[in-house]
Coordinates of N, CA and C in Angstrom, one line a residue:
Chain A
E1 N 114.8 69.5 72.8 CA 115.3 68.9 71.6 C 114.2 68.8 70.5
A2 N 114.5 69.4 69.3 CA 113.5 69.4 68.3 C 113.3 68.0 67.8
G3 N 112.0 67.7 67.4 CA 111.7 66.4 66.9 C 112.0 66.3 65.4
V4 N 111.5 65.2 64.8 CA 111.6 65.0 63.4 C 110.6 65.9 62.7
A5 N 111.0 66.7 61.7 CA 110.1 67.6 61.0 C 109.8 67.1 59.7
Q6 N 108.6 67.2 59.2 CA 108.1 66.8 57.9 C 107.3 67.8 57.3
S7 N 107.4 67.9 56.0 CA 106.5 68.8 55.3 C 106.3 68.3 53.8
P8 N 105.1 68.6 53.2 CA 104.0 69.2 53.9 C 103.3 68.3 54.8
R9 N 102.3 68.7 55.5 CA 101.5 67.8 56.4 C 100.4 67.1 55.6
Y10 N 99.9 67.8 54.6 CA 98.9 67.2 53.7 C 99.1 67.6 52.3
K11 N 98.7 66.6 51.4 CA 98.9 66.9 50.0 C 97.8 66.1 49.2
I12 N 97.2 66.8 48.3 CA 96.2 66.2 47.4 C 96.7 66.4 46.0
I13 N 96.8 65.3 45.3 CA 97.2 65.4 43.9 C 96.3 64.4 43.0
E14 N 96.4 64.6 41.7 CA 95.7 63.7 40.9 C 96.6 62.6 40.4
K15 N 96.1 61.4 40.1 CA 96.9 60.3 39.6 C 97.7 60.7 38.4
R16 N 98.9 60.2 38.4 CA 99.9 60.4 37.3 C 100.7 61.7 37.6
Q17 N 100.3 62.5 38.6 CA 101.1 63.7 39.0 C 102.3 63.2 39.8
S18 N 103.2 64.2 40.1 CA 104.4 63.9 40.9 C 104.2 64.6 42.2
V19 N 104.9 64.1 43.3 CA 104.8 64.7 44.6 C 106.1 64.4 45.3
A20 N 106.5 65.3 46.2 CA 107.7 65.2 47.0 C 107.5 65.5 48.4
F21 N 108.1 64.7 49.3 CA 108.0 65.0 50.7 C 109.4 65.2 51.3
W22 N 109.4 66.0 52.3 CA 110.7 66.4 52.9 C 110.7 66.0 54.4
C23 N 111.9 65.6 54.8 CA 112.1 65.2 56.2 C 113.4 65.8 56.7
N24 N 113.3 66.4 57.9 CA 114.5 66.9 58.6 C 114.6 66.1 59.9
P25 N 115.6 65.2 60.1 CA 115.7 64.3 61.2 C 116.2 65.1 62.5
I26 N 116.2 64.4 63.6 CA 116.7 65.0 64.8 C 118.2 65.2 64.6
S27 N 118.8 66.3 65.1 CA 120.2 66.6 64.9 C 121.1 65.5 65.4
G28 N 122.0 65.1 64.6 CA 123.0 64.0 65.0 C 122.5 62.6 64.8
H29 N 121.3 62.4 64.3 CA 120.9 61.1 64.1 C 121.4 60.6 62.7
A30 N 122.1 59.6 62.7 CA 122.7 59.1 61.4 C 121.8 58.3 60.6
T31 N 120.8 57.6 61.2 CA 119.9 56.8 60.5 C 118.6 57.4 60.2
L32 N 118.1 57.3 59.0 CA 116.8 57.9 58.6 C 116.0 56.9 57.9
Y33 N 114.7 56.9 58.2 CA 113.8 55.9 57.6 C 112.6 56.6 57.0
W34 N 112.1 56.0 55.9 CA 110.8 56.4 55.4 C 109.9 55.2 55.4
Y35 N 108.7 55.5 56.0 CA 107.6 54.4 56.0 C 106.4 54.9 55.3
Q36 N 105.6 53.9 54.8 CA 104.3 54.2 54.2 C 103.3 53.5 55.1
Q37 N 102.2 54.3 55.5 CA 101.2 53.7 56.3 C 99.8 53.9 55.7
I38 N 99.3 52.8 55.2 CA 98.0 52.8 54.6 C 97.0 52.7 55.7
L39 N 95.8 53.3 55.4 CA 94.8 53.4 56.4 C 94.4 52.0 57.0
G40 N 94.5 51.9 58.3 CA 94.1 50.6 59.0 C 95.2 49.6 59.1
Q41 N 96.4 50.0 58.6 CA 97.6 49.1 58.7 C 98.7 49.8 59.5
G42 N 99.7 49.0 59.9 CA 100.9 49.5 60.6 C 101.8 50.1 59.5
P43 N 102.7 50.9 59.9 CA 103.7 51.5 59.0 C 104.6 50.4 58.3
K44 N 104.9 50.6 57.1 CA 105.7 49.7 56.3 C 107.0 50.4 55.9
L45 N 108.2 49.9 56.2 CA 109.4 50.5 55.8 C 109.6 50.5 54.3
L46 N 109.9 51.7 53.8 CA 110.2 51.9 52.4 C 111.7 51.9 52.1
I47 N 112.4 52.7 52.9 CA 113.8 52.8 52.7 C 114.5 53.3 54.0
Q48 N 115.8 52.8 54.2 CA 116.6 53.2 55.4 C 117.9 53.7 54.9
F49 N 118.3 54.9 55.4 CA 119.6 55.5 55.1 C 120.5 55.4 56.4
Q50 N 121.7 55.2 56.1 CA 122.7 55.4 57.2 C 123.6 56.5 56.6
N51 N 123.6 57.7 57.3 CA 124.2 58.9 56.8 C 123.6 59.1 55.4
N52 N 124.4 59.2 54.3 CA 123.8 59.4 53.0 C 123.8 58.2 52.1
G53 N 124.0 57.0 52.7 CA 124.0 55.8 52.0 C 122.7 55.0 52.3
V54 N 122.3 54.2 51.3 CA 121.1 53.4 51.4 C 121.5 52.1 52.1
V55 N 120.8 51.7 53.2 CA 121.0 50.5 53.9 C 120.0 49.4 53.4
D56 N 118.8 49.8 53.2 CA 117.7 48.9 52.8 C 116.7 49.6 52.0
D57 N 116.5 49.2 50.8 CA 115.4 49.8 50.0 C 114.6 48.7 49.3
S58 N 114.6 47.5 49.9 CA 114.0 46.3 49.3 C 112.5 46.4 49.1
Q59 N 111.8 47.3 49.9 CA 110.4 47.4 49.7 C 110.0 48.7 49.1
L60 N 110.9 49.4 48.5 CA 110.6 50.7 47.8 C 110.3 50.3 46.3
P61 N 109.1 50.7 45.9 CA 108.7 50.5 44.5 C 109.5 51.4 43.6
K62 N 110.6 50.9 43.1 CA 111.6 51.8 42.5 C 111.2 52.3 41.1
D63 N 110.1 51.7 40.6 CA 109.7 52.2 39.3 C 109.0 53.6 39.4
R64 N 108.6 53.9 40.6 CA 107.9 55.2 40.8 C 108.4 56.0 42.0
F65 N 109.0 55.3 42.9 CA 109.4 56.0 44.2 C 110.9 56.2 44.1
S66 N 111.4 57.3 44.6 CA 112.8 57.5 44.8 C 113.0 58.3 46.1
A67 N 114.2 58.2 46.6 CA 114.5 58.9 47.8 C 116.0 59.3 47.8
E68 N 116.3 60.4 48.5 CA 117.7 60.7 48.6 C 118.0 61.4 49.9
R69 N 119.2 61.4 50.3 CA 119.7 62.1 51.5 C 121.1 62.5 51.2
L70 N 121.2 63.5 50.4 CA 122.5 63.9 49.7 C 123.6 64.3 50.7
K71 N 123.3 65.0 51.7 CA 124.3 65.5 52.7 C 124.2 64.8 54.0
G72 N 123.5 63.7 54.0 CA 123.4 62.9 55.3 C 122.6 63.5 56.3
V73 N 121.8 64.5 56.0 CA 120.9 65.2 57.0 C 119.5 65.1 56.5
D74 N 119.0 66.1 55.8 CA 117.6 66.1 55.3 C 117.5 65.0 54.2
S75 N 116.2 64.7 54.0 CA 115.9 63.7 53.0 C 114.6 64.0 52.3
T76 N 114.5 63.6 51.0 CA 113.3 63.8 50.2 C 112.8 62.5 49.7
L77 N 111.6 62.3 49.7 CA 110.9 61.1 49.1 C 110.0 61.6 47.9
K78 N 110.2 61.0 46.8 CA 109.4 61.4 45.6 C 108.6 60.3 45.0
I79 N 107.5 60.6 44.5 CA 106.6 59.6 43.8 C 106.3 60.2 42.5
Q80 N 106.7 59.5 41.4 CA 106.4 59.9 40.1 C 106.3 58.8 39.1
P81 N 105.2 58.5 38.5 CA 103.9 59.2 38.7 C 103.1 58.5 39.8
A82 N 102.2 59.2 40.5 CA 101.5 58.7 41.6 C 100.3 57.9 41.1
K83 N 100.0 56.8 41.9 CA 98.8 56.0 41.6 C 97.8 56.1 42.7
L84 N 96.6 55.7 42.5 CA 95.6 55.8 43.5 C 96.0 55.1 44.8
E85 N 96.6 53.9 44.6 CA 97.0 53.1 45.8 C 98.2 53.7 46.6
D86 N 98.7 54.8 46.1 CA 99.8 55.5 46.9 C 99.2 56.4 48.0
S87 N 97.9 56.5 48.0 CA 97.2 57.3 49.1 C 97.5 56.7 50.5
A88 N 98.2 57.4 51.3 CA 98.7 56.9 52.6 C 99.3 58.0 53.4
V89 N 99.7 57.7 54.6 CA 100.6 58.6 55.4 C 102.0 58.2 55.2
Y90 N 102.9 59.1 54.9 CA 104.3 58.9 54.7 C 105.0 59.4 55.9
L91 N 105.6 58.5 56.7 CA 106.3 58.8 57.9 C 107.8 58.8 57.8
C92 N 108.4 59.7 58.4 CA 109.9 59.8 58.4 C 110.3 59.5 59.9
A93 N 111.3 58.8 60.1 CA 111.9 58.5 61.4 C 113.4 58.6 61.4
S94 N 114.0 58.9 62.5 CA 115.4 58.9 62.6 C 115.8 58.3 63.9
S95 N 117.1 57.8 64.0 CA 117.6 57.1 65.2 C 119.1 57.3 65.3
Q96 N 119.5 57.3 66.5 CA 120.9 57.3 66.8 C 121.4 55.9 67.4
T97 N 120.4 55.3 68.1 CA 120.6 53.9 68.6 C 119.5 53.1 68.1
E98 N 118.9 52.2 69.0 CA 117.9 51.3 68.5 C 116.5 52.0 68.6
T99 N 116.4 53.1 69.2 CA 115.1 53.7 69.3 C 114.8 54.7 68.1
Q100 N 113.7 54.5 67.5 CA 113.3 55.4 66.4 C 112.4 56.4 66.8
Y101 N 112.6 57.7 66.3 CA 111.8 58.8 66.6 C 111.1 59.2 65.3
F102 N 109.8 59.3 65.4 CA 109.0 59.5 64.2 C 108.5 61.0 64.1
G103 N 108.4 61.4 62.9 CA 107.7 62.7 62.6 C 106.2 62.5 62.5
P104 N 105.5 63.6 62.3 CA 104.0 63.6 62.3 C 103.5 63.0 61.0
G105 N 104.3 62.9 60.0 CA 103.8 62.3 58.8 C 103.2 63.3 57.8
T106 N 103.2 62.9 56.5 CA 102.6 63.6 55.5 C 101.4 62.8 54.9
R107 N 100.2 63.3 55.0 CA 99.0 62.6 54.5 C 98.8 62.9 53.0
L108 N 98.9 61.8 52.2 CA 98.8 62.0 50.7 C 97.5 61.4 50.3
L109 N 96.7 62.2 49.5 CA 95.5 61.7 48.9 C 95.7 61.8 47.4
V110 N 95.6 60.7 46.7 CA 95.7 60.7 45.2 C 94.3 60.4 44.7
L111 N 93.9 61.4 43.8 CA 92.5 61.3 43.3 C 92.5 60.9 41.8
Chain B
D1 N 111.9 36.7 61.1 CA 111.5 37.6 62.2 C 110.5 36.9 63.1
A2 N 110.6 37.1 64.4 CA 109.6 36.5 65.3 C 108.3 37.2 65.1
K3 N 107.2 36.4 64.9 CA 105.9 37.0 64.6 C 105.3 37.3 66.0
T4 N 104.5 38.4 66.1 CA 103.9 38.8 67.3 C 102.4 38.7 67.1
T5 N 101.6 38.4 68.1 CA 100.2 38.3 68.1 C 99.6 39.2 69.2
Q6 N 98.7 40.1 68.9 CA 98.1 40.9 69.8 C 96.5 40.9 69.6
P7 N 95.8 41.0 70.6 CA 94.3 41.2 70.4 C 94.1 42.5 69.6
P8 N 93.0 42.5 68.8 CA 92.8 43.7 68.0 C 92.4 45.0 68.8
S9 N 91.8 44.8 70.0 CA 91.4 45.9 70.8 C 91.2 45.6 72.2
M10 N 91.2 46.6 73.0 CA 91.0 46.5 74.5 C 90.5 47.8 75.0
D11 N 89.6 47.7 76.0 CA 89.1 48.9 76.7 C 89.7 48.9 78.1
C12 N 89.8 50.1 78.7 CA 90.3 50.3 80.0 C 89.7 51.5 80.6
A13 N 89.4 51.5 81.9 CA 88.8 52.6 82.6 C 89.9 53.6 83.0
E14 N 89.7 54.9 82.9 CA 90.6 55.9 83.3 C 91.1 55.7 84.7
G15 N 92.4 55.8 85.0 CA 92.9 55.7 86.3 C 93.2 54.2 86.7
R16 N 92.7 53.3 85.9 CA 93.1 51.9 86.2 C 94.3 51.5 85.4
A17 N 94.9 50.3 85.8 CA 96.0 49.8 85.1 C 95.6 49.2 83.8
A18 N 96.3 49.4 82.7 CA 96.0 48.8 81.4 C 97.1 47.7 81.2
N19 N 96.7 46.5 81.0 CA 97.6 45.4 80.8 C 97.5 44.9 79.3
L20 N 98.5 45.2 78.5 CA 98.4 44.9 77.1 C 99.2 43.6 76.8
P21 N 98.6 42.6 76.3 CA 99.3 41.3 76.1 C 99.9 41.2 74.7
C22 N 101.0 40.4 74.6 CA 101.6 40.1 73.3 C 102.2 38.7 73.3
N23 N 101.9 38.0 72.3 CA 102.5 36.6 72.2 C 103.6 36.7 71.1
H24 N 104.7 36.1 71.4 CA 105.8 36.0 70.5 C 106.5 34.7 70.7
S25 N 105.8 33.6 70.4 CA 106.3 32.3 70.8 C 107.5 31.8 70.0
T26 N 107.8 32.4 68.8 CA 109.0 32.0 68.0 C 110.2 32.9 68.3
I27 N 110.2 33.7 69.3 CA 111.3 34.6 69.6 C 112.6 33.8 69.8
S28 N 113.6 34.4 69.3 CA 114.9 33.7 69.5 C 115.6 34.3 70.8
G29 N 116.7 33.7 71.1 CA 117.4 34.0 72.4 C 117.8 35.4 72.6
N30 N 118.3 36.1 71.5 CA 118.8 37.4 71.7 C 117.9 38.5 71.0
E31 N 116.7 38.1 70.7 CA 115.8 39.1 70.1 C 115.1 39.9 71.2
Y32 N 115.0 41.2 71.1 CA 114.3 42.1 72.0 C 112.9 42.2 71.7
V33 N 112.1 42.6 72.7 CA 110.7 42.9 72.5 C 110.6 44.5 72.6
Y34 N 110.0 45.1 71.6 CA 109.8 46.5 71.6 C 108.3 46.8 71.6
W35 N 108.0 47.9 72.2 CA 106.6 48.5 72.2 C 106.7 49.9 71.7
Y36 N 105.8 50.2 70.8 CA 105.6 51.5 70.3 C 104.1 51.8 70.4
R37 N 103.7 53.0 70.4 CA 102.3 53.3 70.3 C 102.1 54.5 69.3
Q38 N 100.8 54.6 68.7 CA 100.5 55.6 67.8 C 99.2 56.2 68.1
I39 N 99.3 57.4 68.6 CA 98.1 58.2 68.9 C 97.5 58.7 67.6
H40 N 96.2 58.9 67.5 CA 95.6 59.2 66.3 C 96.2 60.5 65.6
S41 N 96.5 60.3 64.3 CA 97.1 61.4 63.5 C 98.5 61.8 63.9
Q42 N 99.2 61.0 64.6 CA 100.6 61.2 65.0 C 101.4 60.1 64.5
G43 N 102.8 60.3 64.5 CA 103.7 59.2 64.2 C 103.8 58.3 65.4
P44 N 104.3 57.1 65.2 CA 104.5 56.2 66.3 C 105.5 56.7 67.3
Q45 N 105.3 56.3 68.6 CA 106.2 56.8 69.7 C 106.7 55.6 70.4
Y46 N 108.0 55.6 70.6 CA 108.7 54.5 71.4 C 108.2 54.5 72.8
I47 N 107.9 53.3 73.4 CA 107.5 53.2 74.8 C 108.7 52.6 75.6
I48 N 109.0 51.4 75.2 CA 109.9 50.6 76.1 C 110.4 49.4 75.3
H49 N 111.5 48.8 75.7 CA 111.9 47.5 75.1 C 112.7 46.7 76.2
G50 N 112.7 45.4 76.0 CA 113.4 44.5 76.9 C 113.8 43.2 76.3
L51 N 114.7 42.5 77.0 CA 115.2 41.2 76.5 C 114.7 40.1 77.4
K52 N 115.1 40.1 78.6 CA 114.7 39.0 79.5 C 114.0 39.6 80.8
N53 N 114.7 40.5 81.4 CA 114.3 41.0 82.7 C 113.1 42.0 82.5
N54 N 112.4 42.2 83.5 CA 111.3 43.2 83.5 C 111.9 44.6 83.4
E55 N 111.3 45.5 82.7 CA 111.8 46.8 82.5 C 110.7 47.8 82.9
T56 N 111.2 49.0 83.4 CA 110.2 50.0 83.8 C 110.9 51.4 83.4
N57 N 110.1 52.2 82.9 CA 110.5 53.6 82.7 C 109.3 54.5 83.0
E58 N 109.5 55.8 82.7 CA 108.5 56.8 83.1 C 107.1 56.6 82.4
M59 N 107.1 55.8 81.3 CA 105.9 55.6 80.6 C 105.1 54.3 81.0
A60 N 105.9 53.2 81.2 CA 105.3 51.9 81.3 C 106.2 50.9 81.9
S61 N 105.7 49.7 82.2 CA 106.5 48.6 82.6 C 106.3 47.5 81.6
L62 N 107.3 46.7 81.4 CA 107.3 45.6 80.5 C 107.6 44.3 81.3
I63 N 106.7 43.4 81.2 CA 106.9 42.1 81.9 C 107.0 41.0 80.9
I64 N 108.2 40.4 80.9 CA 108.4 39.3 79.9 C 108.4 38.0 80.6
T65 N 107.7 37.0 80.2 CA 107.6 35.7 80.8 C 109.0 35.0 80.8
E66 N 109.2 34.1 81.7 CA 110.5 33.4 81.8 C 110.9 32.7 80.5
D67 N 109.9 32.1 79.9 CA 110.2 31.4 78.6 C 110.3 32.4 77.4
R68 N 110.0 33.7 77.7 CA 110.1 34.8 76.7 C 109.1 34.6 75.6
K69 N 108.1 33.8 75.7 CA 107.1 33.6 74.6 C 106.0 34.6 74.7
S70 N 105.9 35.3 75.7 CA 104.9 36.4 75.7 C 105.4 37.5 76.7
S71 N 104.7 38.6 76.5 CA 105.0 39.8 77.4 C 103.8 40.6 77.6
T72 N 103.8 41.5 78.6 CA 102.7 42.3 78.9 C 103.2 43.7 79.1
L73 N 102.6 44.7 78.4 CA 103.0 46.1 78.7 C 101.9 46.6 79.7
I74 N 102.4 47.3 80.7 CA 101.5 47.8 81.8 C 101.6 49.3 81.8
L75 N 100.5 49.9 81.6 CA 100.3 51.3 81.9 C 99.7 51.5 83.3
P76 N 100.4 51.9 84.3 CA 99.9 51.7 85.7 C 98.7 52.5 86.0
H77 N 98.5 53.7 85.4 CA 97.4 54.6 85.7 C 96.9 55.2 84.3
A78 N 96.1 54.4 83.6 CA 95.8 54.9 82.2 C 95.0 56.2 82.3
T79 N 95.4 57.1 81.3 CA 94.6 58.3 81.1 C 94.0 58.3 79.7
L80 N 93.1 59.3 79.5 CA 92.5 59.4 78.2 C 93.5 59.6 77.1
R81 N 94.6 60.2 77.4 CA 95.7 60.4 76.4 C 96.4 59.2 76.0
D82 N 96.2 58.1 76.8 CA 96.8 56.8 76.4 C 96.0 56.0 75.4
T83 N 94.9 56.6 75.0 CA 94.1 55.9 73.9 C 95.0 56.0 72.6
A84 N 95.3 54.8 72.1 CA 96.2 54.7 70.9 C 96.2 53.3 70.4
V85 N 96.9 53.1 69.3 CA 97.2 51.8 68.8 C 98.6 51.4 69.3
Y86 N 98.7 50.3 70.0 CA 99.9 49.8 70.6 C 100.5 48.7 69.8
Y87 N 101.8 48.8 69.4 CA 102.4 47.8 68.6 C 103.5 47.1 69.4
C88 N 103.4 45.8 69.4 CA 104.4 44.9 70.0 C 105.3 44.4 68.8
I89 N 106.6 44.6 68.9 CA 107.5 44.3 67.8 C 108.7 43.5 68.2
V90 N 109.0 42.5 67.5 CA 110.3 41.7 67.8 C 111.1 41.8 66.5
P91 N 112.1 42.7 66.5 CA 113.0 42.9 65.3 C 113.9 41.7 65.2
P92 N 114.4 41.4 64.1 CA 115.4 40.2 63.9 C 116.6 40.4 64.7
Q93 N 117.3 39.4 65.1 CA 118.5 39.4 65.8 C 119.6 40.1 65.0
G94 N 120.2 41.1 65.6 CA 121.3 41.8 64.9 C 120.7 42.9 64.0
G95 N 119.4 43.0 64.0 CA 118.7 44.1 63.2 C 117.7 44.8 64.0
S96 N 118.1 45.3 65.2 CA 117.1 46.0 66.0 C 116.5 47.2 65.4
E97 N 117.1 47.7 64.3 CA 116.4 48.8 63.7 C 115.4 48.4 62.7
K98 N 115.2 47.1 62.5 CA 114.2 46.7 61.5 C 112.9 46.5 62.2
L99 N 112.1 47.5 62.3 CA 110.8 47.4 62.9 C 109.8 47.0 61.8
V100 N 109.1 45.9 62.1 CA 108.0 45.4 61.2 C 106.7 45.6 62.0
F101 N 105.9 46.5 61.6 CA 104.7 46.8 62.4 C 103.6 45.9 61.8
G102 N 102.9 45.3 62.8 CA 101.6 44.6 62.4 C 100.5 45.6 62.5
K103 N 99.3 45.1 62.7 CA 98.1 46.0 62.9 C 98.0 46.6 64.3
G104 N 98.7 46.0 65.3 CA 98.7 46.5 66.6 C 97.4 46.2 67.3
M105 N 97.3 46.8 68.5 CA 96.1 46.7 69.3 C 95.6 48.1 69.7
K106 N 94.3 48.3 69.4 CA 93.7 49.6 69.8 C 93.3 49.6 71.2
L107 N 93.9 50.4 72.0 CA 93.5 50.6 73.4 C 92.6 51.8 73.6
T108 N 91.5 51.7 74.1 CA 90.6 52.8 74.3 C 90.4 53.0 75.8
V109 N 90.8 54.1 76.3 CA 90.7 54.5 77.8 C 89.4 55.3 77.9
N110 N 88.5 54.8 78.7 CA 87.2 55.4 78.9 C 87.1 56.2 80.2
P111 N 86.4 57.3 80.1 CA 86.3 58.1 81.4 C 85.5 57.4 82.4

């Protein structure tokens, strides 16, 4: 069974630029999550989708972050404009039951 | 959410059992205990979860005290590949998908 796929794996941008991350969940998993993990900390949930609907986006900085899952499968997370403090690993996870399966993450460096 | 407390780090010799403690003294009656781990540069990986009874799978055993205020994750024969940050998480009742990661505990398995 293929795992959660994410791309790109690494991205370096300058502050105020835009960036997008892509996630392909495990086939059949209705729930998809985006997490932000700052160095030295545990992952923090940004947004949770159930199929193509948002379940929880309470910790998503909506002035600069957006996410979509239009067809209930793949998802994109966008940051526009990026700030220095957005440097982190962005993790995507999917689940069918209570167990979440994580992708390898996208490491973002904002200069 | 029930807060969990873990020591920041622990060492273990290769081939020996690793016993990873977690305190969750404010856990409610129907809240589960979940364990995930994160190997360097990878996304978190589900290990095991339990409610009251001890649980065992191919990766580990989970021992939950009778009062449910603490638990121990046991890796019976630790290998170098078990070196990782281990997270003990108690999601809110009815919200088992709401994983709130703390800083976790860094387990280093030494040769």
